[in-house]
Amino acid sequence: MKVHIYKRLMAMQASRRGILKGAAGAGALALGATSGLGALARRASAQGNLRAEILKIPGVGMGSPTDADWQRVGELCLDGTRATVEEGEFEGVQLTFMGLNNQNLHNFLFRGFLKPWEAYTGARIEWIDLAQADYNARLQQSIATETVDFDIIEMGAPFEGDVCGKGLASEMPDWVRDLIEMDDYVDYLKAPVGTWDGKTYRISVDGDCHNFNFRTDYFENEELAQAWRDEGHEGEWAVPTTWQKVQEVTKFLKGKNDPFGGPAYGYLDAPKSWGGFGFYFLASRASAYAKHPDDPAWLFDPDTMKPRVNNEAWVRAIQDVLDVLDAQPPDQINADPNTTAFQQFLAGTGSMVSWWGDVGSNARTSDSSIVGDVIGFSVLPGSDDVWNHASGEWETLPDGPNVAPNMAYIGWGVYVMARVDSDEKKKKAAWSAAAHLGGKDLSLWCAAYPSGFQPYRKSHFNIPEWVEAGYEEAFIENYLASEADSYNHPNAAIEPRIPGIFQYYSVAEDELAKIFAGQYASAQEGADKIAEAWERITDQIGRESQIELYKASLGV
């Protein structure tokens, strides 16, 4: 780490530790007795607006939230449970919850949020914590061997074909639907997302898309601007709005200095496999090339399920990565997405990265971030031209670059397994726990602080609430606009909810690793290997059924 950045980070953390020490001490006192905490929370809620109150925990700029903060937020948001469950009603119920431990978020927050729920209801929860790279394999093993050993799961919508389509999930009761206020979801997360065969199974806790994160200090730097002009580049030195410019800027920055000091870097790719989830990062490079405004499909041909992953658009995206690996940090080929976001970009290395909304929510609320004052956001870059599958040619659109935000993963949700359905008490307990995690007010806190989840409800886009919490208005307007503009874009690249989708993604990652390591003669050869593997997966699952489900997921 650069010495001056290290000193700056240590100074920030030292200041925050003093604040957190006091906050944690107060939290520990409040948590000394559950009944005392409950009384405290109810008095606090009566004194002011609950949403404003929880957004002050611990406060923007006060450092990373602690377990005491998670428990306090969980207790303050417990009114929905109190309205639907008697105190101690689930005494003796034991539940098992499977989810992520990614970046010490996800399950770790859920533990804190649910401790007050456990204390009130009497139920107890055992936890299965999975690294992101291990998630798909663990879930698929449970499905294939018919050994589902969990009652509740944190899961993304792409897996609904594998889980809900096989009858493994419990249908959502009406009282849960009312309690979580599903009408507040952004439109792209409403049915058919979360449903299968007309039945609802999912409580959303996240809404996913990839947006574009960039360092404003790079693009406001006069020395870099002068060097850009001196080298004869076309256009002004500015944040790239197309992938063509991203490539040009990344190559230009090689050998130059970062405004913080040390070497400058452009775009940060994540070439290392990540349990299938890393494929999204190539897809975010490819979507503007591959998703034509007149065609809802971009991964497969909807009439045949013939893969498009080896067409000219995808090959260009793969070649883009190959062309700039030598301009990225040393050993970037071994960087997974966690590395690019949390160990590199937020820690001051690199000028551009595509990621889920976690980068924005961490920028000013995490001890690990030093770029909070110099970060900006937008939808993913577009492309000067787009591949037209129907004509088999590159096409330049009359209204300018093609933009196609990648709706990567459609967000995490909480699902209850059908194995609880035979026990009404356990079933109600499982759904009550899930509803607590997906509550409207608690969800706002998760969107505003490091949680692993980004804004996904219409009510999350109320700027004054964020400003009152301590966010600078210009910052939060920019961040939320990048999310909303992606969700609502007419040419958004939609994730297909089809069985086996992560089998496709995982085998693609395996082949991409070989491509980036130079084991194939060309990007085209490697892409052809991916397409061949995808064809085998489709035939194994059943081509006709996959065609039907793929068309349904695209709305055609």
Coordinates of C-alpha atoms in Angstrom, one line a residue:
M1 CA 0.0 0.0 0.0
K2 CA 1.2 3.5 -0.7
V3 CA 2.7 5.1 2.4
H4 CA 0.6 8.3 2.3
I5 CA -2.6 6.3 1.7
Y6 CA -1.7 4.0 4.6
K7 CA -1.3 7.0 6.9
R8 CA -4.5 8.6 5.7
L9 CA -6.4 5.3 6.2
M10 CA -4.9 4.8 9.7
A11 CA -5.9 8.4 10.7
M12 CA -9.4 7.8 9.4
Q13 CA -9.7 4.6 11.3
A14 CA -8.3 5.9 14.5
S15 CA -10.8 8.7 14.5
R16 CA -13.6 6.3 13.8
R17 CA -12.5 3.8 16.4
G18 CA -13.0 6.4 19.1
I19 CA -16.5 7.1 18.0
L20 CA -17.3 3.4 17.5
K21 CA -15.9 2.5 21.0
G22 CA -18.4 4.8 22.5
A23 CA -21.2 3.6 20.3
A24 CA -20.4 0.0 20.9
G25 CA -20.3 0.6 24.7
A26 CA -23.7 2.2 24.6
G27 CA -25.0 -0.6 22.4
A28 CA -23.7 -3.2 24.8
L29 CA -25.5 -1.5 27.7
A30 CA -28.7 -1.4 25.8
L31 CA -28.3 -5.1 24.8
G32 CA -27.7 -6.2 28.4
A33 CA -31.3 -7.4 28.8
T34 CA -33.7 -8.1 26.0
S35 CA -36.7 -6.6 27.8
G36 CA -34.7 -3.5 28.5
L37 CA -33.7 -3.1 24.9
G38 CA -37.3 -3.7 23.7
A39 CA -38.6 -1.0 26.0
L40 CA -35.8 1.4 25.0
A41 CA -36.5 0.7 21.3
R42 CA -40.2 1.4 21.7
R43 CA -39.6 4.6 23.5
A44 CA -37.2 5.7 20.9
S45 CA -39.6 4.9 18.1
A46 CA -42.3 6.9 19.8
Q47 CA -40.0 9.9 20.0
G48 CA -39.2 10.2 16.4
N49 CA -39.3 8.8 12.9
L50 CA -38.1 5.2 12.9
R51 CA -36.5 5.4 9.4
A52 CA -34.6 8.5 10.3
E53 CA -33.5 7.0 13.6
I54 CA -32.1 3.8 12.2
L55 CA -30.2 5.7 9.6
K56 CA -28.3 7.4 12.4
I57 CA -26.9 4.0 13.4
P58 CA -23.9 4.4 13.5
G59 CA -24.1 7.4 11.2
V60 CA -22.5 8.2 7.8
G61 CA -18.8 8.9 8.3
M62 CA -18.7 7.1 11.7
G63 CA -17.0 4.0 10.4
S64 CA -18.2 0.5 9.7
P65 CA -21.3 -0.7 11.6
T66 CA -20.7 -3.2 14.4
D67 CA -22.7 -6.2 15.6
A68 CA -24.2 -4.1 18.3
D69 CA -25.5 -1.7 15.5
W70 CA -27.0 -4.6 13.6
Q71 CA -28.8 -5.9 16.7
R72 CA -30.1 -2.4 17.5
V73 CA -31.5 -1.9 14.0
G74 CA -33.1 -5.4 14.2
E75 CA -34.7 -4.6 17.5
L76 CA -36.0 -1.2 16.3
C77 CA -37.6 -2.8 13.3
L78 CA -39.3 -5.6 15.2
D79 CA -42.8 -4.1 15.2
G80 CA -44.0 -6.3 12.3
T81 CA -43.0 -9.4 14.2
R82 CA -44.8 -8.2 17.4
A83 CA -47.9 -7.5 15.3
T84 CA -48.0 -11.1 13.9
V85 CA -46.4 -13.3 16.5
E86 CA -47.0 -13.7 20.2
E87 CA -44.0 -13.4 22.5
G88 CA -42.4 -16.8 22.9
E89 CA -44.7 -18.4 20.3
F90 CA -41.9 -20.2 18.6
E91 CA -40.3 -21.6 21.8
G92 CA -38.6 -24.9 20.9
V93 CA -38.4 -24.2 17.1
Q94 CA -35.0 -24.8 15.6
L95 CA -34.3 -23.3 12.1
T96 CA -31.3 -23.7 9.8
F97 CA -30.4 -20.7 7.6
M98 CA -28.0 -21.0 4.6
G99 CA -26.4 -17.9 3.1
L100 CA -23.2 -16.0 2.3
N101 CA -20.3 -14.8 4.5
N102 CA -19.0 -12.6 1.6
Q103 CA -16.9 -9.7 3.0
N104 CA -18.3 -10.6 6.5
L105 CA -21.6 -9.2 5.4
H106 CA -24.9 -11.0 4.5
N107 CA -25.2 -13.8 7.1
F108 CA -23.3 -11.8 9.7
L109 CA -25.8 -8.9 9.4
F110 CA -28.7 -11.4 9.4
R111 CA -27.4 -12.9 12.7
G112 CA -27.5 -9.4 14.3
F113 CA -30.9 -8.5 12.9
L114 CA -32.4 -11.8 14.0
K115 CA -31.0 -11.9 17.6
P116 CA -33.8 -9.7 18.9
W117 CA -36.3 -11.7 16.8
E118 CA -35.0 -14.9 18.4
A119 CA -35.2 -13.4 21.9
Y120 CA -38.8 -12.3 21.3
T121 CA -40.2 -15.4 19.5
G122 CA -38.2 -18.1 21.3
A123 CA -37.0 -19.7 18.1
R124 CA -33.3 -20.5 17.5
I125 CA -31.3 -20.4 14.3
E126 CA -28.3 -22.4 13.2
W127 CA -26.2 -20.9 10.4
I128 CA -24.5 -22.4 7.3
D129 CA -22.1 -19.8 6.0
L130 CA -20.7 -20.0 2.5
A131 CA -18.0 -18.2 0.6
Q132 CA -19.4 -16.7 -2.7
A133 CA -17.1 -19.0 -4.7
D134 CA -18.6 -22.1 -2.9
Y135 CA -22.2 -21.1 -3.0
N136 CA -23.4 -22.6 -6.3
A137 CA -21.7 -25.9 -5.8
R138 CA -23.2 -26.3 -2.3
L139 CA -26.7 -25.5 -3.5
Q140 CA -26.5 -27.7 -6.5
Q141 CA -25.3 -30.6 -4.4
S142 CA -28.2 -30.2 -2.1
I143 CA -30.6 -30.2 -5.1
A144 CA -29.0 -33.1 -7.0
T145 CA -28.8 -35.4 -3.9
E146 CA -32.2 -34.4 -2.6
T147 CA -30.5 -33.5 0.7
V148 CA -31.8 -30.0 1.4
D149 CA -30.6 -29.5 5.0
F150 CA -31.7 -25.9 5.5
D151 CA -35.1 -24.3 6.2
I152 CA -34.3 -20.8 5.0
I153 CA -31.9 -19.8 2.2
E154 CA -30.5 -16.5 1.0
M155 CA -30.7 -17.0 -2.8
G156 CA -30.7 -15.1 -6.1
A157 CA -33.6 -15.1 -8.6
P158 CA -31.5 -17.0 -11.2
F159 CA -31.7 -20.1 -9.1
E160 CA -35.5 -20.1 -9.0
G161 CA -35.6 -22.5 -11.9
D162 CA -33.5 -25.0 -10.0
V163 CA -35.3 -24.6 -6.6
C164 CA -38.8 -23.3 -7.2
G165 CA -39.1 -25.2 -10.4
K166 CA -38.4 -28.5 -8.6
G167 CA -40.9 -27.8 -5.8
L168 CA -38.3 -27.3 -3.1
A169 CA -39.6 -23.9 -1.9
S170 CA -42.5 -23.0 0.4
E171 CA -45.2 -20.7 -1.1
M172 CA -45.4 -17.3 0.6
P173 CA -48.4 -16.9 2.9
D174 CA -50.7 -13.9 2.3
W175 CA -49.9 -12.4 5.8
V176 CA -46.2 -12.2 4.8
R177 CA -47.0 -10.4 1.5
D178 CA -48.9 -7.8 3.4
L179 CA -46.2 -7.4 6.1
I180 CA -43.3 -6.8 3.8
E181 CA -45.2 -4.4 1.4
M182 CA -44.2 -5.9 -1.9
D183 CA -45.8 -3.2 -3.9
D184 CA -42.9 -1.0 -2.9
Y185 CA -40.4 -3.1 -4.9
V186 CA -39.0 -1.5 -8.0
D187 CA -40.9 -2.7 -11.0
Y188 CA -38.3 -5.1 -12.4
L189 CA -38.3 -7.1 -9.1
K190 CA -42.0 -7.7 -9.3
A191 CA -43.6 -10.8 -10.8
P192 CA -42.6 -12.9 -12.6
V193 CA -39.4 -12.4 -10.5
G194 CA -39.8 -14.3 -7.2
T195 CA -42.6 -16.5 -8.7
W196 CA -42.9 -19.8 -10.4
D197 CA -46.1 -21.2 -12.0
G198 CA -47.9 -18.2 -10.6
K199 CA -47.0 -18.8 -7.0
T200 CA -44.8 -16.4 -5.0
Y201 CA -41.8 -17.7 -3.2
R202 CA -39.3 -14.8 -2.7
I203 CA -38.9 -12.0 -0.2
S204 CA -36.5 -9.6 -1.9
V205 CA -33.7 -8.2 0.2
D206 CA -31.7 -6.7 -2.7
G207 CA -32.0 -5.5 -6.3
D208 CA -29.0 -6.1 -8.5
C209 CA -27.5 -4.4 -11.4
H210 CA -23.9 -3.5 -12.3
N211 CA -23.2 0.2 -12.4
F212 CA -20.0 2.1 -13.3
N213 CA -17.8 3.5 -10.5
F214 CA -15.1 6.0 -11.2
R215 CA -12.6 8.2 -9.5
T216 CA -13.4 11.9 -10.1
D217 CA -9.9 13.1 -9.1
Y218 CA -8.5 11.2 -12.1
F219 CA -10.8 13.0 -14.5
E220 CA -10.4 16.4 -12.9
N221 CA -6.6 16.1 -12.9
E222 CA -5.0 18.8 -15.1
E223 CA -1.7 17.0 -15.5
L224 CA -3.5 13.9 -16.9
A225 CA -5.7 16.2 -19.1
Q226 CA -2.6 17.9 -20.5
A227 CA -1.0 14.5 -21.2
W228 CA -4.2 13.3 -22.9
R229 CA -4.1 16.4 -25.2
D230 CA -0.3 16.1 -25.8
E231 CA -0.7 12.5 -27.0
G232 CA -3.3 13.6 -29.5
H233 CA -6.4 11.7 -28.1
E234 CA -9.7 12.6 -29.6
G235 CA -12.1 14.5 -27.3
E236 CA -11.6 16.0 -23.9
W237 CA -10.2 14.2 -20.9
A238 CA -13.4 13.0 -19.2
V239 CA -15.1 10.0 -17.6
P240 CA -15.6 7.5 -20.4
T241 CA -19.2 6.8 -21.6
T242 CA -18.4 4.0 -24.0
W243 CA -16.3 0.9 -23.6
Q244 CA -14.2 2.1 -26.5
K245 CA -13.1 5.1 -24.4
V246 CA -12.7 2.9 -21.3
Q247 CA -10.1 0.9 -23.3
E248 CA -8.4 4.0 -24.6
V249 CA -8.2 5.6 -21.1
T250 CA -6.9 2.4 -19.5
K251 CA -4.1 2.1 -22.1
F252 CA -3.3 5.8 -21.7
L253 CA -2.9 5.6 -18.0
K254 CA -0.3 2.9 -18.1
G255 CA 3.0 4.4 -16.7
K256 CA 1.4 7.5 -15.3
N257 CA 0.8 8.6 -11.7
D258 CA -2.3 8.2 -9.6
P259 CA -3.5 11.5 -8.0
F260 CA -3.0 9.8 -4.6
G261 CA 0.6 8.9 -5.7
G262 CA 2.0 5.7 -7.1
P263 CA 1.1 4.1 -10.4
A264 CA -2.2 5.0 -12.2
Y265 CA -4.5 2.4 -13.5
G266 CA -7.6 2.5 -15.6
Y267 CA -10.4 -0.1 -15.6
L268 CA -10.1 -3.0 -13.2
D269 CA -11.1 -6.4 -14.6
A270 CA -11.8 -9.5 -12.5
P271 CA -10.4 -12.4 -14.5
K272 CA -10.2 -14.9 -11.6
S273 CA -13.1 -17.5 -11.3
W274 CA -15.6 -16.8 -8.6
G275 CA -18.0 -19.7 -8.4
G276 CA -19.9 -18.6 -11.6
F277 CA -20.5 -15.0 -10.3
G278 CA -17.4 -13.7 -12.0
F279 CA -19.1 -14.3 -15.4
Y280 CA -21.2 -11.2 -14.7
F281 CA -18.2 -9.0 -15.0
L282 CA -17.4 -10.1 -18.5
A283 CA -21.1 -9.8 -19.2
S284 CA -21.0 -6.1 -18.1
R285 CA -18.3 -5.5 -20.7
A286 CA -20.4 -7.4 -23.3
S287 CA -23.9 -6.1 -22.8
A288 CA -23.5 -2.9 -24.7
Y289 CA -22.0 -4.8 -27.6
A290 CA -24.4 -7.8 -27.5
K291 CA -27.8 -6.4 -26.4
H292 CA -29.5 -4.8 -29.4
P293 CA -32.5 -2.5 -28.6
D294 CA -34.7 -4.5 -31.0
D295 CA -33.8 -7.9 -29.5
P296 CA -34.6 -8.9 -25.9
A297 CA -32.1 -11.8 -26.1
W298 CA -28.3 -11.6 -25.8
L299 CA -27.1 -14.9 -24.2
F300 CA -29.0 -17.4 -26.3
D301 CA -31.2 -17.5 -29.4
P302 CA -34.7 -17.8 -27.9
D303 CA -36.0 -20.1 -30.7
T304 CA -33.2 -22.6 -30.5
M305 CA -31.1 -22.0 -27.3
K306 CA -28.1 -21.7 -29.5
P307 CA -25.5 -19.8 -27.5
R308 CA -24.5 -16.3 -28.6
V309 CA -21.5 -16.2 -26.2
N310 CA -19.2 -16.9 -29.1
N311 CA -20.6 -14.3 -31.5
E312 CA -18.6 -11.1 -32.5
A313 CA -20.0 -9.1 -29.6
W314 CA -18.8 -11.5 -26.9
V315 CA -15.5 -12.2 -28.6
R316 CA -14.9 -8.4 -28.6
A317 CA -15.6 -8.2 -24.9
I318 CA -13.2 -11.1 -24.2
Q319 CA -10.5 -9.5 -26.4
D320 CA -11.0 -6.2 -24.6
V321 CA -9.9 -7.8 -21.3
L322 CA -6.9 -9.5 -23.0
D323 CA -5.8 -6.2 -24.5
V324 CA -5.6 -4.3 -21.2
L325 CA -4.4 -6.9 -18.7
D326 CA -0.9 -5.6 -19.1
A327 CA -2.1 -2.0 -18.2
Q328 CA -3.8 -3.2 -15.0
P329 CA -2.2 -3.8 -11.6
P330 CA 0.4 -6.6 -11.3
D331 CA -1.0 -10.1 -11.1
Q332 CA -4.5 -8.8 -12.1
I333 CA -5.2 -12.2 -13.7
N334 CA -5.6 -13.5 -10.1
A335 CA -8.0 -10.8 -9.0
D336 CA -11.6 -11.8 -8.3
P337 CA -14.4 -9.3 -8.0
N338 CA -14.0 -8.9 -4.2
T339 CA -10.4 -7.9 -4.9
T340 CA -11.3 -5.3 -7.6
A341 CA -14.0 -3.6 -5.4
F342 CA -12.7 -3.9 -1.9
Q343 CA -8.9 -4.4 -2.0
Q344 CA -8.3 -2.3 -5.0
F345 CA -10.8 0.4 -6.0
L346 CA -12.2 1.4 -2.5
A347 CA -8.6 1.2 -1.1
G348 CA -7.3 3.7 -3.7
T349 CA -6.1 1.6 -6.6
G350 CA -7.5 2.1 -10.1
S351 CA -9.8 4.7 -11.6
M352 CA -12.8 2.6 -12.9
V353 CA -14.6 -0.5 -11.9
S354 CA -18.0 -2.1 -12.6
W355 CA -19.7 -3.7 -9.6
W356 CA -23.0 -4.0 -7.8
G357 CA -24.1 -1.1 -5.6
D358 CA -21.9 -2.2 -2.7
V359 CA -19.1 0.1 -3.9
G360 CA -21.4 3.1 -3.5
S361 CA -22.8 2.1 -0.2
N362 CA -19.3 1.3 1.2
A363 CA -17.6 4.4 -0.2
R364 CA -18.5 6.6 2.8
T365 CA -19.6 4.1 5.4
S366 CA -16.8 1.6 5.6
D367 CA -13.4 1.8 7.3
S368 CA -11.8 0.2 4.2
S369 CA -12.7 3.0 1.8
I370 CA -10.5 6.0 1.2
V371 CA -12.2 7.2 -2.0
G372 CA -15.5 8.4 -0.6
D373 CA -14.8 12.1 -1.5
V374 CA -13.6 11.3 -5.0
I375 CA -16.0 8.8 -6.4
G376 CA -18.7 9.1 -9.0
F377 CA -21.3 6.8 -10.5
S378 CA -23.2 6.2 -13.8
V379 CA -24.9 3.4 -15.7
L380 CA -22.5 1.1 -17.5
P381 CA -20.7 2.5 -20.5
G382 CA -22.3 2.1 -23.9
S383 CA -20.8 1.2 -27.2
D384 CA -20.3 3.1 -30.5
D385 CA -21.8 0.2 -32.3
V386 CA -23.9 -2.9 -31.4
W387 CA -24.0 -6.4 -32.9
N388 CA -27.2 -7.0 -34.8
H389 CA -28.0 -10.7 -34.5
A390 CA -30.7 -10.6 -37.2
S391 CA -28.5 -9.0 -39.8
G392 CA -25.2 -10.5 -38.6
E393 CA -23.5 -7.1 -38.7
W394 CA -22.3 -4.4 -36.5
E395 CA -24.7 -1.5 -36.5
T396 CA -24.3 2.2 -35.5
L397 CA -27.5 3.5 -34.0
P398 CA -28.9 6.8 -35.1
D399 CA -29.4 8.1 -31.6
G400 CA -25.9 7.5 -30.4
P401 CA -24.0 4.8 -28.5
N402 CA -25.9 1.7 -27.5
V403 CA -26.4 1.4 -23.7
A404 CA -27.5 -1.8 -22.1
P405 CA -27.1 -2.0 -18.3
N406 CA -26.5 -5.5 -17.0
M407 CA -29.2 -6.6 -14.5
A408 CA -26.7 -8.9 -13.0
Y409 CA -28.3 -11.6 -10.7
I410 CA -31.6 -9.7 -10.0
G411 CA -30.7 -9.4 -6.4
W412 CA -30.6 -11.7 -3.4
G413 CA -33.8 -12.8 -1.8
V414 CA -34.8 -14.9 1.2
Y415 CA -36.7 -18.2 0.5
V416 CA -38.3 -20.7 2.9
M417 CA -38.0 -24.3 2.0
A418 CA -40.9 -26.7 1.5
R419 CA -39.6 -29.0 4.1
V420 CA -41.1 -26.8 6.8
D421 CA -44.6 -27.0 5.3
S422 CA -45.6 -30.1 7.3
D423 CA -45.0 -28.3 10.6
E424 CA -47.2 -25.2 10.9
K425 CA -45.4 -23.8 13.8
K426 CA -42.0 -24.1 12.1
K427 CA -43.4 -22.9 8.9
K428 CA -44.7 -19.7 10.5
A429 CA -41.4 -19.2 12.3
A430 CA -39.4 -19.5 9.1
W431 CA -41.6 -17.1 7.2
S432 CA -41.6 -14.7 10.2
A433 CA -37.8 -14.6 10.3
A434 CA -37.7 -14.1 6.5
A435 CA -40.2 -11.3 6.7
H436 CA -38.2 -9.6 9.4
L437 CA -35.1 -9.5 7.2
G438 CA -37.2 -8.2 4.2
G439 CA -39.0 -5.5 6.1
K440 CA -39.4 -2.1 4.5
D441 CA -37.7 0.0 7.1
L442 CA -34.8 -2.5 7.8
S443 CA -34.2 -2.6 4.0
L444 CA -33.5 1.1 3.9
W445 CA -30.7 0.7 6.5
C446 CA -29.2 -2.1 4.4
A447 CA -29.3 0.0 1.3
A448 CA -27.5 2.9 3.1
Y449 CA -24.8 0.9 4.9
P450 CA -22.4 -2.0 4.0
S451 CA -24.7 -5.0 3.8
G452 CA -24.2 -6.8 0.5
F453 CA -27.5 -5.3 -0.7
Q454 CA -28.3 -2.3 -2.9
P455 CA -31.5 -0.2 -3.2
Y456 CA -34.4 -2.2 -4.4
R457 CA -37.6 -0.5 -3.2
K458 CA -39.2 2.7 -4.6
S459 CA -39.0 4.1 -1.1
H460 CA -35.2 3.8 -1.2
F461 CA -35.0 6.6 -3.7
N462 CA -36.2 9.3 -1.3
I463 CA -33.2 11.6 -1.4
P464 CA -34.0 13.7 1.8
E465 CA -33.9 10.5 4.0
W466 CA -30.3 9.8 2.9
V467 CA -29.3 13.5 3.3
E468 CA -30.8 13.5 6.8
A469 CA -28.7 10.4 7.6
G470 CA -25.5 12.3 6.7
Y471 CA -25.0 11.7 3.0
E472 CA -24.0 14.6 0.8
E473 CA -26.9 15.4 -1.5
A474 CA -24.9 15.5 -4.7
F475 CA -23.2 12.2 -3.8
I476 CA -26.4 10.3 -3.1
E477 CA -28.3 11.8 -6.0
N478 CA -25.5 10.6 -8.3
Y479 CA -25.4 7.1 -6.7
L480 CA -29.1 6.5 -6.7
A481 CA -29.5 7.9 -10.2
S482 CA -27.0 5.3 -11.4
E483 CA -29.1 2.6 -9.8
A484 CA -32.5 3.9 -11.0
D485 CA -31.3 4.6 -14.5
S486 CA -30.1 1.1 -14.8
Y487 CA -33.2 -0.6 -13.4
N488 CA -35.5 1.5 -15.6
H489 CA -33.4 1.5 -18.8
P490 CA -35.5 0.4 -21.8
N491 CA -32.6 -1.7 -23.2
A492 CA -31.6 -3.4 -19.9
A493 CA -29.9 -6.8 -20.3
I494 CA -32.2 -9.0 -18.3
E495 CA -31.0 -12.1 -16.4
P496 CA -32.7 -15.3 -17.5
R497 CA -34.3 -17.3 -14.7
I498 CA -33.8 -20.8 -16.2
P499 CA -32.7 -24.0 -14.7
G500 CA -28.9 -24.6 -14.7
I501 CA -28.0 -20.9 -15.3
F502 CA -25.1 -21.2 -13.0
Q503 CA -23.9 -24.3 -14.7
Y504 CA -23.6 -22.2 -17.8
Y505 CA -21.8 -19.4 -15.9
S506 CA -19.4 -21.7 -14.1
V507 CA -18.2 -23.6 -17.2
A508 CA -17.8 -20.2 -18.9
E509 CA -15.6 -19.0 -16.1
D510 CA -13.5 -22.1 -16.4
E511 CA -12.9 -21.5 -20.1
L512 CA -12.4 -17.8 -19.6
A513 CA -9.6 -18.5 -17.1
K514 CA -7.9 -20.5 -19.8
I515 CA -8.4 -17.7 -22.3
F516 CA -6.9 -15.1 -20.0
A517 CA -4.0 -17.4 -19.2
G518 CA -3.2 -17.7 -22.9
Q519 CA -4.1 -21.3 -23.3
Y520 CA -6.1 -20.7 -26.5
A521 CA -4.8 -19.3 -29.7
S522 CA -7.5 -16.6 -29.8
A523 CA -10.5 -15.2 -28.0
Q524 CA -12.7 -16.7 -30.6
E525 CA -11.4 -20.2 -30.0
G526 CA -12.0 -19.9 -26.3
A527 CA -15.5 -18.5 -26.9
D528 CA -16.3 -21.4 -29.1
K529 CA -15.3 -23.8 -26.3
I530 CA -17.8 -22.0 -24.0
A531 CA -20.6 -22.3 -26.6
E532 CA -19.9 -26.0 -27.1
A533 CA -20.1 -26.6 -23.3
W534 CA -23.4 -24.5 -23.1
E535 CA -24.9 -26.7 -25.9
R536 CA -24.1 -29.8 -23.8
I537 CA -25.7 -28.3 -20.7
T538 CA -28.9 -27.4 -22.7
D539 CA -29.2 -30.9 -24.1
Q540 CA -28.7 -32.4 -20.7
I541 CA -31.4 -30.3 -19.1
G542 CA -33.8 -30.5 -22.0
R543 CA -33.7 -28.1 -25.0
E544 CA -37.4 -27.8 -25.5
S545 CA -38.1 -27.0 -21.9
Q546 CA -35.2 -24.5 -21.8
I547 CA -36.5 -22.7 -24.9
E548 CA -39.9 -22.4 -23.3
L549 CA -38.5 -21.1 -20.0
Y550 CA -36.0 -18.8 -21.6
K551 CA -38.7 -17.2 -23.8
A552 CA -40.9 -16.7 -20.7
S553 CA -38.0 -15.0 -18.8
L554 CA -37.6 -12.6 -21.8
G555 CA -41.3 -11.9 -22.1
V556 CA -41.5 -13.3 -25.6

